[in-house]
Amino acid sequence: MTKQGLNKVDLIFEQVDAKEVLKKANEMTGEEIIKQILESGLKGRGGAGFPTGLKWKYTAAEKDPEKYIVCNADEGEPGTFKDREILDRVSYKVYAGMAIAGMAIGARQGIVYLRGEYKFLLPKLLKELDAFHKLLKELGLDFTISYRLGSGAYICGEESALFESIQGERGEPRNKPPYPTSSGVFFKPTSINNVETLVTAVMIIHHGAEVYNQLGTKDSRGSKVFSVSGDTPTPGIFELELGMTVQQFVNEFGDGDTKAVQVGGASGFCVPRKKFTETIIGFEGVPTGGSMKLFNSSRSMYNVLHNYLDFFAEESCGQCTPCRVGCQQLLKGIEKVKKGEVKSTYLNELVKLADTMKMASKCGLGQSVGNAFKSIVENFREEIIY
Amino acid sequence: MYNTGNLVKELTQKHGRKRESLIPILQGIVEKHNYLTDEAMVEVAKELEISAAEVYGTASFYTFLDTQPRGKYVIRVCKTITCSMKGKNDIVHTIEDMLKIRVGETTSDRMFTLLETNCIGWCHKAPAMLINEIPYTELTPEKVVEILKSYLKK
């Protein structure tokens, strides 16, 4: 593991000998693997941040002999593109992560759900998968991975919607509980992990939890791959140690005129300039699945918010009313405020609607529309009105 | 309209006849014919022994499983925030001018359909678009003209 400069890390893309890591994991018991992951403090890298070790522990405890590892490669959050890069550059580490997770929970089958937008990568990924299957055979490990493609639905990144999609249904989220650990894909115990999470797990087994633990903070251990875009001279993918403030991030990636950073994509939070120094990027501040969008003073935050709401209105699965109607009404609402058809205090009503959506929506999509909505309206109210 | 011929049978042989086979089968039809006709969906329903409404209900949920006629090349220009900020409209206007169609339309020779789509994961190289499954990034109006010319020659 090399640490370059202040906080740049090379862990996810670092080349490792997959055979050695798999051998090492195979010599451990499932409990020992889970213990390592728990001790590392790794939290899910897709955005929600559930402790990976716990997820594995709960799935391992299930009695059903048929269990699954699902790799969530339905990377659809606006501003996130790191999983594509990880799969493109080190797919063998993703596969190794799935196999190790399989050892930990007692699963022999893995499914990668790849978003349809990344279909162009599939021939290469399948070729690399063939080589990986050969390696497993050589090591005498009984684990098989298959691919399923998405077809352009953002909601399928939600774990239970993803299971429905694999099962050939509309990608509509399920009620929880039961949680995937007891009833996931094909209603069997399932550990569903993000691409980056699985690769991180491989590196934790490789280097040891105590080494990984040295990176990051108490609430946000380790490093994270960030997808940087927007008004920045250096857009791209960067692996950074967790725990930095938005100000430190802007110092590195800003164009000198950054007025806001959207952390966590359309479902994340907008951090205005005045809060850069006090806001930590991580679970103790603003969490992110990696999406970091910078906006400079030439951008209208009304346009940004309008774009996000238009996105959600299209991508809401329509199953539950708070989200289906709420997304459309928030969009229509800010248009009315902008045109002056209603008083600016109408924004307060819309904020209440966003709160209702958070409480009453069935899944994370409807529950998080209010994050961007409220953080933009509260910090850039005048831009929404005038 | 198109004739599916043996395609549905081939796809069911490849993917099976379970409910979970449905989406891969529909994806296989779209890969060949670019959209799903009512007839194709009915045929799939018969093969899988489920109702045609189930097939349509599933297909219509997914943006990439089009149930309306599409051209041989489906152009999807990303309209999400970064691409939007970095000149998406110029890209769309260039394509509209060149192909003489508007967003949502298909050329009369059924070669191209122009659509806008949500984030396709190329924000660091915006603006971006997909033509069928191939991504094109860091677009400029000039670059788009060259790309379309290469498709017109095909």
Coordinates of C-alpha atoms in Angstrom, one line a residue:
Chain A
M1 CA 0.0 0.0 0.0
T2 CA 1.6 3.3 -1.0
K3 CA 0.5 6.6 0.4
Q4 CA 1.4 9.5 -2.0
G5 CA 1.5 13.0 -0.6
L6 CA -1.1 14.1 2.0
N7 CA -4.0 11.8 1.3
K8 CA -3.8 10.1 -2.1
V9 CA -4.0 6.4 -1.7
D10 CA -3.4 3.5 -4.2
L11 CA -5.3 0.6 -2.9
I12 CA -8.2 -0.1 -5.2
F13 CA -6.1 -0.2 -8.4
E14 CA -3.0 -1.7 -6.8
Q15 CA -2.1 -4.9 -8.5
V16 CA -2.2 -8.0 -6.3
D17 CA -1.7 -11.7 -6.9
A18 CA -5.3 -12.9 -6.8
K19 CA -4.1 -16.5 -6.3
E20 CA -2.2 -15.6 -3.1
V21 CA -5.1 -13.6 -1.7
L22 CA -7.5 -16.4 -2.4
K23 CA -5.2 -18.9 -0.9
K24 CA -4.8 -16.7 2.2
A25 CA -8.6 -16.3 2.6
N26 CA -9.1 -20.0 2.0
E27 CA -6.8 -20.9 4.9
M28 CA -9.0 -18.7 7.1
T29 CA -12.4 -19.8 8.5
G30 CA -15.5 -17.8 7.5
E31 CA -15.6 -16.3 10.9
E32 CA -12.0 -15.2 10.7
I33 CA -12.7 -13.5 7.4
I34 CA -15.7 -11.7 8.8
K35 CA -13.7 -10.7 11.9
Q36 CA -11.1 -9.1 9.7
I37 CA -13.7 -7.1 7.7
L38 CA -15.5 -6.1 10.9
E39 CA -12.2 -4.9 12.5
S40 CA -11.3 -3.0 9.4
G41 CA -14.4 -0.8 9.9
L42 CA -15.3 -1.1 6.2
K43 CA -18.6 0.4 5.3
G44 CA -20.4 -0.1 2.0
R45 CA -18.9 2.0 -0.7
G46 CA -22.1 2.3 -2.8
G47 CA -23.3 5.2 -0.7
A48 CA -25.5 3.8 2.0
G49 CA -22.5 2.8 4.2
F50 CA -23.8 -0.3 6.0
P51 CA -20.9 -2.1 7.7
T52 CA -19.8 -4.8 5.3
G53 CA -18.7 -7.2 8.0
L54 CA -22.1 -7.1 9.6
K55 CA -23.8 -7.8 6.3
W56 CA -21.6 -10.9 5.8
K57 CA -22.1 -12.0 9.4
Y58 CA -25.9 -11.8 9.1
T59 CA -25.9 -13.7 5.8
A60 CA -23.4 -16.3 7.2
A61 CA -25.8 -17.0 10.1
E62 CA -28.7 -18.0 7.8
K63 CA -29.3 -21.7 7.7
D64 CA -30.5 -22.0 4.0
P65 CA -27.8 -23.8 2.0
E66 CA -28.5 -21.8 -1.1
K67 CA -27.0 -18.3 -0.7
Y68 CA -25.8 -15.7 -3.1
I69 CA -23.2 -13.0 -3.4
V70 CA -24.5 -10.1 -5.6
C71 CA -22.1 -7.5 -6.9
N72 CA -24.0 -4.2 -7.4
A73 CA -22.5 -2.7 -10.6
D74 CA -25.6 -0.7 -11.4
E75 CA -23.7 2.5 -10.9
G76 CA -26.4 5.1 -11.8
E77 CA -26.0 7.9 -9.3
P78 CA -25.3 11.1 -11.4
G79 CA -21.6 11.9 -11.1
T80 CA -20.4 8.4 -10.2
F81 CA -18.3 6.5 -12.6
K82 CA -15.7 4.8 -10.4
D83 CA -17.2 1.3 -10.6
R84 CA -16.8 1.3 -14.3
E85 CA -13.2 2.2 -14.0
I86 CA -12.6 -0.4 -11.3
L87 CA -14.2 -3.2 -13.4
D88 CA -12.4 -2.0 -16.5
R89 CA -9.0 -2.0 -14.8
V90 CA -9.1 -4.6 -12.0
S91 CA -12.1 -6.9 -12.6
Y92 CA -10.2 -9.8 -11.2
K93 CA -10.2 -8.1 -7.8
V94 CA -13.9 -7.7 -8.0
Y95 CA -14.3 -11.4 -8.7
A96 CA -11.8 -12.3 -6.0
G97 CA -13.9 -10.1 -3.5
M98 CA -17.0 -12.1 -4.5
A99 CA -15.3 -15.4 -4.0
I100 CA -13.9 -14.3 -0.6
A101 CA -17.4 -13.1 0.4
G102 CA -18.7 -16.5 -0.7
M103 CA -16.2 -18.2 1.6
A104 CA -17.2 -16.0 4.4
I105 CA -21.0 -16.5 4.1
G106 CA -21.1 -20.0 2.6
A107 CA -22.3 -19.1 -0.9
R108 CA -21.2 -20.8 -4.1
Q109 CA -22.9 -18.5 -6.5
G110 CA -22.2 -14.9 -7.4
I111 CA -24.1 -12.6 -9.8
V112 CA -22.7 -9.3 -11.1
Y113 CA -25.5 -6.9 -12.1
L114 CA -24.0 -4.5 -14.6
R115 CA -25.8 -1.5 -15.7
G116 CA -26.9 -1.6 -19.4
E117 CA -25.0 1.6 -20.0
Y118 CA -21.8 -0.3 -19.5
K119 CA -22.7 -3.2 -21.8
F120 CA -19.7 -2.3 -24.1
L121 CA -17.4 -3.6 -21.3
L122 CA -19.1 -7.0 -21.1
P123 CA -17.0 -9.0 -23.7
K124 CA -13.8 -8.0 -21.9
L125 CA -15.2 -8.7 -18.5
L126 CA -16.5 -12.1 -19.5
K127 CA -13.0 -13.0 -20.9
E128 CA -11.4 -12.0 -17.6
L129 CA -14.1 -13.9 -15.8
D130 CA -13.2 -17.1 -17.7
A131 CA -9.6 -16.7 -16.6
F132 CA -10.8 -16.2 -13.0
H133 CA -12.9 -19.3 -13.1
K134 CA -9.9 -21.3 -14.2
L135 CA -7.9 -19.9 -11.3
L136 CA -10.7 -21.0 -8.9
K137 CA -10.7 -24.4 -10.4
E138 CA -7.0 -24.7 -10.0
L139 CA -7.3 -23.8 -6.3
G140 CA -10.2 -26.3 -5.9
L141 CA -12.6 -23.6 -4.9
D142 CA -16.3 -24.1 -5.7
F143 CA -17.6 -20.7 -6.7
T144 CA -19.3 -19.5 -10.0
I145 CA -20.0 -16.0 -11.1
S146 CA -22.5 -14.9 -13.8
Y147 CA -23.5 -11.6 -15.3
R148 CA -26.9 -9.9 -15.6
L149 CA -27.3 -6.7 -17.5
G150 CA -29.6 -3.9 -16.5
S151 CA -31.6 -2.0 -19.0
G152 CA -31.5 1.7 -18.1
A153 CA -33.3 2.0 -14.8
Y154 CA -31.6 4.0 -12.0
I155 CA -33.9 2.4 -9.4
C156 CA -32.3 -1.0 -10.0
G157 CA -29.3 0.2 -8.0
E158 CA -31.6 -0.1 -5.0
E159 CA -30.8 -3.6 -3.7
S160 CA -34.3 -5.1 -3.6
A161 CA -35.2 -3.6 -7.0
L162 CA -32.0 -5.1 -8.4
F163 CA -33.1 -8.5 -7.1
E164 CA -36.5 -8.1 -8.8
S165 CA -34.8 -7.2 -12.0
I166 CA -32.5 -10.3 -11.8
Q167 CA -35.7 -12.3 -11.3
G168 CA -37.1 -10.9 -14.5
E169 CA -39.6 -8.5 -13.0
R170 CA -40.1 -4.7 -13.0
G171 CA -37.4 -3.1 -10.9
E172 CA -39.7 -2.1 -8.0
P173 CA -38.2 -2.1 -4.5
R174 CA -39.6 -4.5 -2.0
N175 CA -40.8 -3.8 1.5
K176 CA -38.2 -4.3 4.2
P177 CA -37.9 -6.3 6.3
P178 CA -37.1 -9.0 5.3
Y179 CA -33.6 -7.7 4.5
P180 CA -31.5 -9.2 1.7
T181 CA -29.3 -11.1 4.3
S182 CA -32.3 -13.4 4.9
S183 CA -34.3 -12.9 1.7
G184 CA -32.5 -11.5 -1.2
V185 CA -32.2 -12.6 -4.8
F186 CA -34.6 -15.5 -5.5
F187 CA -35.7 -14.9 -1.9
K188 CA -32.5 -16.6 -0.7
P189 CA -30.0 -15.2 1.8
T190 CA -27.9 -12.7 -0.1
S191 CA -25.0 -10.4 0.5
I192 CA -25.2 -7.6 -2.0
N193 CA -22.1 -5.4 -2.1
N194 CA -20.9 -2.6 -4.2
V195 CA -18.0 -3.1 -6.7
E196 CA -15.6 -1.0 -4.7
T197 CA -16.6 -2.6 -1.4
L198 CA -15.6 -6.1 -2.7
V199 CA -12.2 -4.8 -4.0
T200 CA -11.6 -3.1 -0.6
A201 CA -12.4 -6.4 1.2
V202 CA -9.7 -8.1 -1.0
M203 CA -7.2 -5.5 0.0
I204 CA -8.1 -5.8 3.7
I205 CA -7.5 -9.6 3.6
H206 CA -4.2 -8.9 1.7
H207 CA -2.8 -6.2 3.9
G208 CA -4.6 -7.0 7.2
A209 CA -7.3 -5.0 9.0
E210 CA -4.8 -3.3 11.2
V211 CA -3.0 -1.8 8.2
Y212 CA -6.3 -0.6 6.6
N213 CA -7.4 0.8 9.9
Q214 CA -4.6 3.3 9.9
L215 CA -6.4 5.2 7.1
G216 CA -9.3 7.4 7.7
T217 CA -11.2 8.4 10.8
K218 CA -13.2 6.7 13.5
D219 CA -16.4 6.9 11.6
S220 CA -15.0 6.6 8.1
R221 CA -12.2 4.1 8.0
G222 CA -10.0 3.7 5.0
S223 CA -9.9 5.3 1.6
K224 CA -12.5 5.8 -1.1
V225 CA -12.5 6.3 -4.8
F226 CA -14.0 9.6 -5.7
S227 CA -15.5 10.5 -9.1
V228 CA -14.7 14.2 -9.6
S229 CA -16.6 16.2 -12.2
G230 CA -18.1 19.6 -13.0
D231 CA -16.2 22.8 -12.8
T232 CA -12.7 21.4 -12.1
P233 CA -9.5 21.5 -14.1
T234 CA -8.8 17.9 -13.2
P235 CA -12.0 15.8 -13.6
G236 CA -11.5 12.0 -13.1
I237 CA -11.1 9.3 -10.6
F238 CA -9.1 9.7 -7.5
E239 CA -8.6 7.5 -4.5
L240 CA -8.3 9.5 -1.3
E241 CA -8.1 8.9 2.4
L242 CA -11.4 9.6 4.1
G243 CA -11.7 12.4 6.7
M244 CA -10.9 15.5 4.6
T245 CA -13.0 18.6 4.7
V246 CA -14.8 19.9 1.6
Q247 CA -12.4 22.8 1.7
Q248 CA -9.4 20.5 1.4
F249 CA -11.1 18.8 -1.5
V250 CA -11.9 22.1 -3.2
N251 CA -8.3 23.3 -2.6
E252 CA -7.2 20.3 -4.6
F253 CA -9.9 20.1 -7.3
G254 CA -11.6 23.5 -7.5
D255 CA -11.1 26.0 -10.3
G256 CA -10.6 28.9 -7.8
D257 CA -14.3 30.0 -8.1
T258 CA -16.1 27.0 -6.5
K259 CA -19.4 28.1 -5.0
A260 CA -20.9 24.7 -4.2
V261 CA -20.0 21.0 -4.2
Q262 CA -22.7 18.4 -4.6
V263 CA -21.5 15.5 -2.5
G264 CA -23.1 12.1 -3.2
G265 CA -24.8 12.8 -6.5
A266 CA -28.4 13.8 -7.1
S267 CA -29.4 12.0 -3.9
G268 CA -26.7 13.6 -1.9
F269 CA -26.1 17.0 -0.3
C270 CA -25.2 20.4 -1.7
V271 CA -22.5 22.0 0.4
P272 CA -22.2 25.8 -0.1
R273 CA -18.9 27.7 0.1
K274 CA -19.6 29.1 3.5
K275 CA -19.7 25.5 4.9
F276 CA -16.7 24.1 3.1
T277 CA -14.3 24.3 6.1
E278 CA -16.7 22.8 8.7
T279 CA -18.0 19.9 6.5
I280 CA -16.2 16.6 6.5
I281 CA -16.6 14.2 3.6
G282 CA -17.5 10.9 5.2
F283 CA -20.1 9.3 7.5
E284 CA -19.5 11.9 10.2
G285 CA -20.4 14.7 7.8
V286 CA -21.7 14.3 4.2
P287 CA -21.5 10.7 3.0
T288 CA -20.8 9.9 -0.6
G289 CA -20.8 6.9 -2.9
G290 CA -18.0 8.8 -4.6
S291 CA -19.8 11.4 -6.6
M292 CA -18.3 14.9 -6.2
K293 CA -19.6 17.6 -8.5
L294 CA -18.1 21.1 -8.4
F295 CA -20.1 24.2 -9.4
N296 CA -18.5 27.6 -9.9
S297 CA -20.2 31.0 -9.7
S298 CA -21.2 30.9 -13.4
R299 CA -23.7 28.1 -12.6
S300 CA -27.3 28.6 -11.7
M301 CA -28.3 26.5 -8.8
Y302 CA -31.9 26.6 -10.0
N303 CA -30.7 24.8 -13.2
V304 CA -28.8 22.3 -11.1
L305 CA -31.9 21.6 -8.9
H306 CA -34.2 21.5 -11.9
N307 CA -31.9 18.9 -13.6
Y308 CA -31.9 16.7 -10.5
L309 CA -35.7 16.9 -10.0
D310 CA -36.2 16.1 -13.7
F311 CA -34.0 13.1 -13.2
F312 CA -35.9 11.9 -10.2
A313 CA -39.3 12.4 -11.7
E314 CA -38.2 10.2 -14.6
E315 CA -36.4 7.6 -12.5
S316 CA -39.0 7.2 -9.7
C317 CA -40.4 3.7 -10.2
G318 CA -43.9 5.0 -9.6
Q319 CA -44.8 2.3 -7.1
C320 CA -45.4 4.5 -4.0
T321 CA -47.3 7.7 -4.1
P322 CA -45.1 10.0 -2.0
C323 CA -42.2 9.5 -4.4
R324 CA -44.2 9.3 -7.7
V325 CA -46.2 12.4 -7.0
G326 CA -43.7 14.1 -4.8
C327 CA -40.9 14.2 -7.4
Q328 CA -43.3 15.7 -10.0
Q329 CA -44.8 18.3 -7.6
L330 CA -41.3 19.4 -6.5
L331 CA -40.3 19.9 -10.1
K332 CA -43.5 21.8 -11.0
G333 CA -43.3 23.7 -7.8
I334 CA -39.9 25.3 -8.4
E335 CA -40.9 26.1 -12.0
K336 CA -43.9 28.0 -10.6
V337 CA -41.8 29.8 -8.1
K338 CA -39.3 30.8 -10.8
K339 CA -42.0 32.1 -13.1
G340 CA -43.5 34.1 -10.2
E341 CA -46.8 32.2 -10.5
V342 CA -46.8 31.6 -6.7
K343 CA -45.2 33.5 -3.8
S344 CA -41.7 32.6 -2.8
T345 CA -43.0 31.3 0.5
Y346 CA -44.4 28.4 -1.6
L347 CA -40.9 27.0 -1.3
N348 CA -41.6 26.4 2.4
E349 CA -44.5 24.2 1.4
L350 CA -42.2 22.3 -1.0
V351 CA -39.7 21.7 1.8
K352 CA -42.5 20.2 3.9
L353 CA -43.4 17.9 0.9
A354 CA -39.7 16.8 0.7
D355 CA -39.9 16.0 4.4
T356 CA -43.0 13.9 3.9
M357 CA -41.3 12.1 1.0
K358 CA -38.4 11.3 3.3
M359 CA -40.8 9.8 5.9
A360 CA -43.3 8.1 3.7
S361 CA -41.4 6.8 0.6
K362 CA -40.8 3.1 0.4
C363 CA -37.1 3.2 -0.7
G364 CA -34.0 5.2 -0.7
L365 CA -34.9 7.0 -3.9
G366 CA -37.9 8.9 -2.6
Q367 CA -36.3 9.2 0.9
S368 CA -33.3 11.0 -0.5
V369 CA -34.8 13.4 -3.0
G370 CA -35.1 15.9 -0.1
N371 CA -31.4 15.8 0.5
A372 CA -30.5 17.8 -2.6
F373 CA -33.8 19.7 -2.6
K374 CA -33.5 21.0 0.9
S375 CA -29.7 21.7 0.8
I376 CA -30.0 23.7 -2.4
V377 CA -33.2 25.6 -1.5
E378 CA -31.9 26.4 2.0
N379 CA -28.4 27.6 0.8
F380 CA -29.4 29.1 -2.6
R381 CA -32.9 30.3 -2.0
E382 CA -32.5 33.6 -3.9
E383 CA -31.2 31.7 -7.0
I384 CA -34.4 29.5 -7.0
I385 CA -36.7 32.5 -6.7
Y386 CA -35.1 35.2 -8.9
Chain B
M1 CA -42.1 -3.9 -38.0
Y2 CA -39.8 -6.9 -38.3
N3 CA -40.1 -10.6 -38.4
T4 CA -38.5 -12.3 -35.4
G5 CA -38.1 -15.6 -37.3
N6 CA -36.4 -18.1 -35.0
L7 CA -34.9 -15.5 -32.7
V8 CA -37.2 -16.0 -29.8
K9 CA -36.8 -19.7 -29.9
E10 CA -33.0 -19.3 -30.1
L11 CA -33.0 -16.9 -27.1
T12 CA -35.2 -19.2 -25.0
Q13 CA -32.9 -22.1 -25.7
K14 CA -30.0 -20.0 -24.6
H15 CA -31.5 -18.3 -21.5
G16 CA -34.2 -20.8 -20.5
R17 CA -37.9 -20.5 -20.0
K18 CA -38.0 -19.3 -16.4
R19 CA -39.4 -16.0 -15.4
E20 CA -35.8 -14.8 -14.8
S21 CA -35.0 -15.5 -18.4
L22 CA -37.5 -12.8 -19.5
I23 CA -35.2 -9.8 -19.4
P24 CA -32.2 -11.5 -21.1
I25 CA -34.6 -12.7 -23.9
L26 CA -36.0 -9.2 -24.3
Q27 CA -32.5 -7.7 -24.3
G28 CA -31.5 -10.2 -27.0
I29 CA -34.4 -9.1 -29.2
V30 CA -33.6 -5.4 -28.7
E31 CA -29.9 -6.1 -29.5
K32 CA -31.0 -7.5 -32.9
H33 CA -34.0 -5.4 -33.8
N34 CA -33.6 -2.2 -31.6
Y35 CA -37.1 -2.4 -30.2
L36 CA -39.9 -4.7 -29.2
T37 CA -43.0 -5.1 -31.3
D38 CA -46.3 -6.3 -29.8
E39 CA -45.9 -9.5 -31.9
A40 CA -42.5 -10.2 -30.5
M41 CA -43.7 -9.7 -26.9
V42 CA -46.7 -12.0 -27.5
E43 CA -44.3 -14.6 -28.9
V44 CA -42.1 -14.3 -25.8
A45 CA -45.2 -14.6 -23.5
K46 CA -46.2 -17.9 -25.3
E47 CA -42.7 -19.3 -25.0
L48 CA -42.4 -18.5 -21.3
E49 CA -46.1 -19.4 -20.6
I50 CA -46.8 -16.1 -19.0
S51 CA -49.3 -13.4 -20.0
A52 CA -48.4 -10.8 -22.6
A53 CA -49.3 -8.2 -20.1
E54 CA -46.5 -9.4 -17.8
V55 CA -44.1 -9.2 -20.7
Y56 CA -45.2 -5.7 -21.7
G57 CA -45.4 -4.6 -18.0
T58 CA -41.8 -5.6 -17.5
A59 CA -40.5 -4.3 -20.8
S60 CA -42.1 -0.9 -20.4
F61 CA -40.4 -0.4 -17.0
Y62 CA -37.0 -0.3 -18.6
T63 CA -35.8 2.6 -20.7
F64 CA -33.6 0.4 -22.9
L65 CA -36.3 -2.1 -23.7
D66 CA -38.1 0.2 -26.1
T67 CA -41.6 -0.7 -27.1
Q68 CA -41.7 2.0 -29.8
P69 CA -40.1 1.7 -33.3
R70 CA -36.4 2.7 -33.2
G71 CA -33.8 3.2 -35.8
K72 CA -30.8 0.9 -36.4
Y73 CA -28.7 3.3 -34.4
V74 CA -30.2 4.6 -31.3
I75 CA -28.4 7.8 -30.2
R76 CA -28.8 8.6 -26.5
V77 CA -27.3 11.9 -25.5
C78 CA -26.7 12.3 -21.7
K79 CA -28.8 15.2 -20.3
T80 CA -27.8 14.9 -16.6
I81 CA -26.1 17.9 -14.9
T82 CA -22.5 17.7 -15.9
C83 CA -23.2 16.9 -19.6
S84 CA -25.9 19.6 -19.5
M85 CA -23.4 22.1 -18.1
K86 CA -20.7 21.2 -20.6
G87 CA -22.7 21.7 -23.8
K88 CA -25.2 18.9 -24.2
N89 CA -27.6 21.3 -26.1
D90 CA -25.0 22.1 -28.7
I91 CA -24.5 18.3 -29.3
V92 CA -28.2 17.7 -29.6
H93 CA -28.7 20.6 -32.0
T94 CA -25.8 19.4 -34.2
I95 CA -27.4 16.0 -34.4
E96 CA -30.9 17.4 -35.1
D97 CA -29.5 19.6 -37.9
M98 CA -27.5 16.9 -39.4
L99 CA -30.2 14.1 -39.3
K100 CA -33.2 16.5 -39.7
I101 CA -35.0 15.0 -36.8
R102 CA -35.8 16.2 -33.3
V103 CA -35.3 14.4 -29.9
G104 CA -37.6 11.5 -29.8
E105 CA -37.8 11.0 -33.5
T106 CA -36.4 8.5 -36.0
T107 CA -35.1 9.3 -39.5
S108 CA -37.4 8.3 -42.3
D109 CA -34.9 5.6 -43.5
R110 CA -35.1 4.1 -40.0
M111 CA -31.3 4.4 -39.6
F112 CA -31.2 6.8 -36.6
T113 CA -33.3 7.5 -33.5
L114 CA -32.3 10.5 -31.3
L115 CA -33.0 10.4 -27.6
E116 CA -31.9 12.0 -24.4
T117 CA -31.0 9.8 -21.5
N118 CA -30.0 10.1 -17.8
C119 CA -26.5 9.9 -16.5
I120 CA -24.4 7.3 -18.4
G121 CA -21.4 7.5 -16.1
W122 CA -19.0 9.7 -18.2
C123 CA -19.3 13.0 -16.2
H124 CA -15.5 13.5 -16.2
K125 CA -15.5 13.4 -20.0
A126 CA -18.7 15.4 -20.6
P127 CA -20.6 15.8 -22.8
A128 CA -21.2 12.1 -23.7
M129 CA -23.6 10.0 -25.6
L130 CA -24.2 6.3 -26.5
I131 CA -24.8 5.1 -30.0
N132 CA -26.4 1.7 -29.3
E133 CA -24.0 0.4 -26.7
I134 CA -20.9 2.4 -27.7
P135 CA -20.0 5.4 -25.6
Y136 CA -18.6 8.6 -27.2
T137 CA -17.1 11.2 -24.8
E138 CA -15.7 14.7 -24.7
L139 CA -17.9 15.6 -27.6
T140 CA -17.8 18.8 -29.6
P141 CA -20.2 19.6 -32.5
E142 CA -17.3 19.0 -34.9
K143 CA -16.5 15.6 -33.3
V144 CA -20.2 14.6 -33.4
V145 CA -20.4 15.4 -37.2
E146 CA -17.4 13.1 -37.8
I147 CA -18.9 10.3 -35.7
L148 CA -22.2 10.5 -37.5
K149 CA -20.5 10.5 -40.8
S150 CA -18.8 7.3 -39.9
Y151 CA -22.2 5.7 -39.2
L152 CA -23.7 7.1 -42.4
K153 CA -20.9 5.3 -44.3
K154 CA -21.8 1.9 -42.7

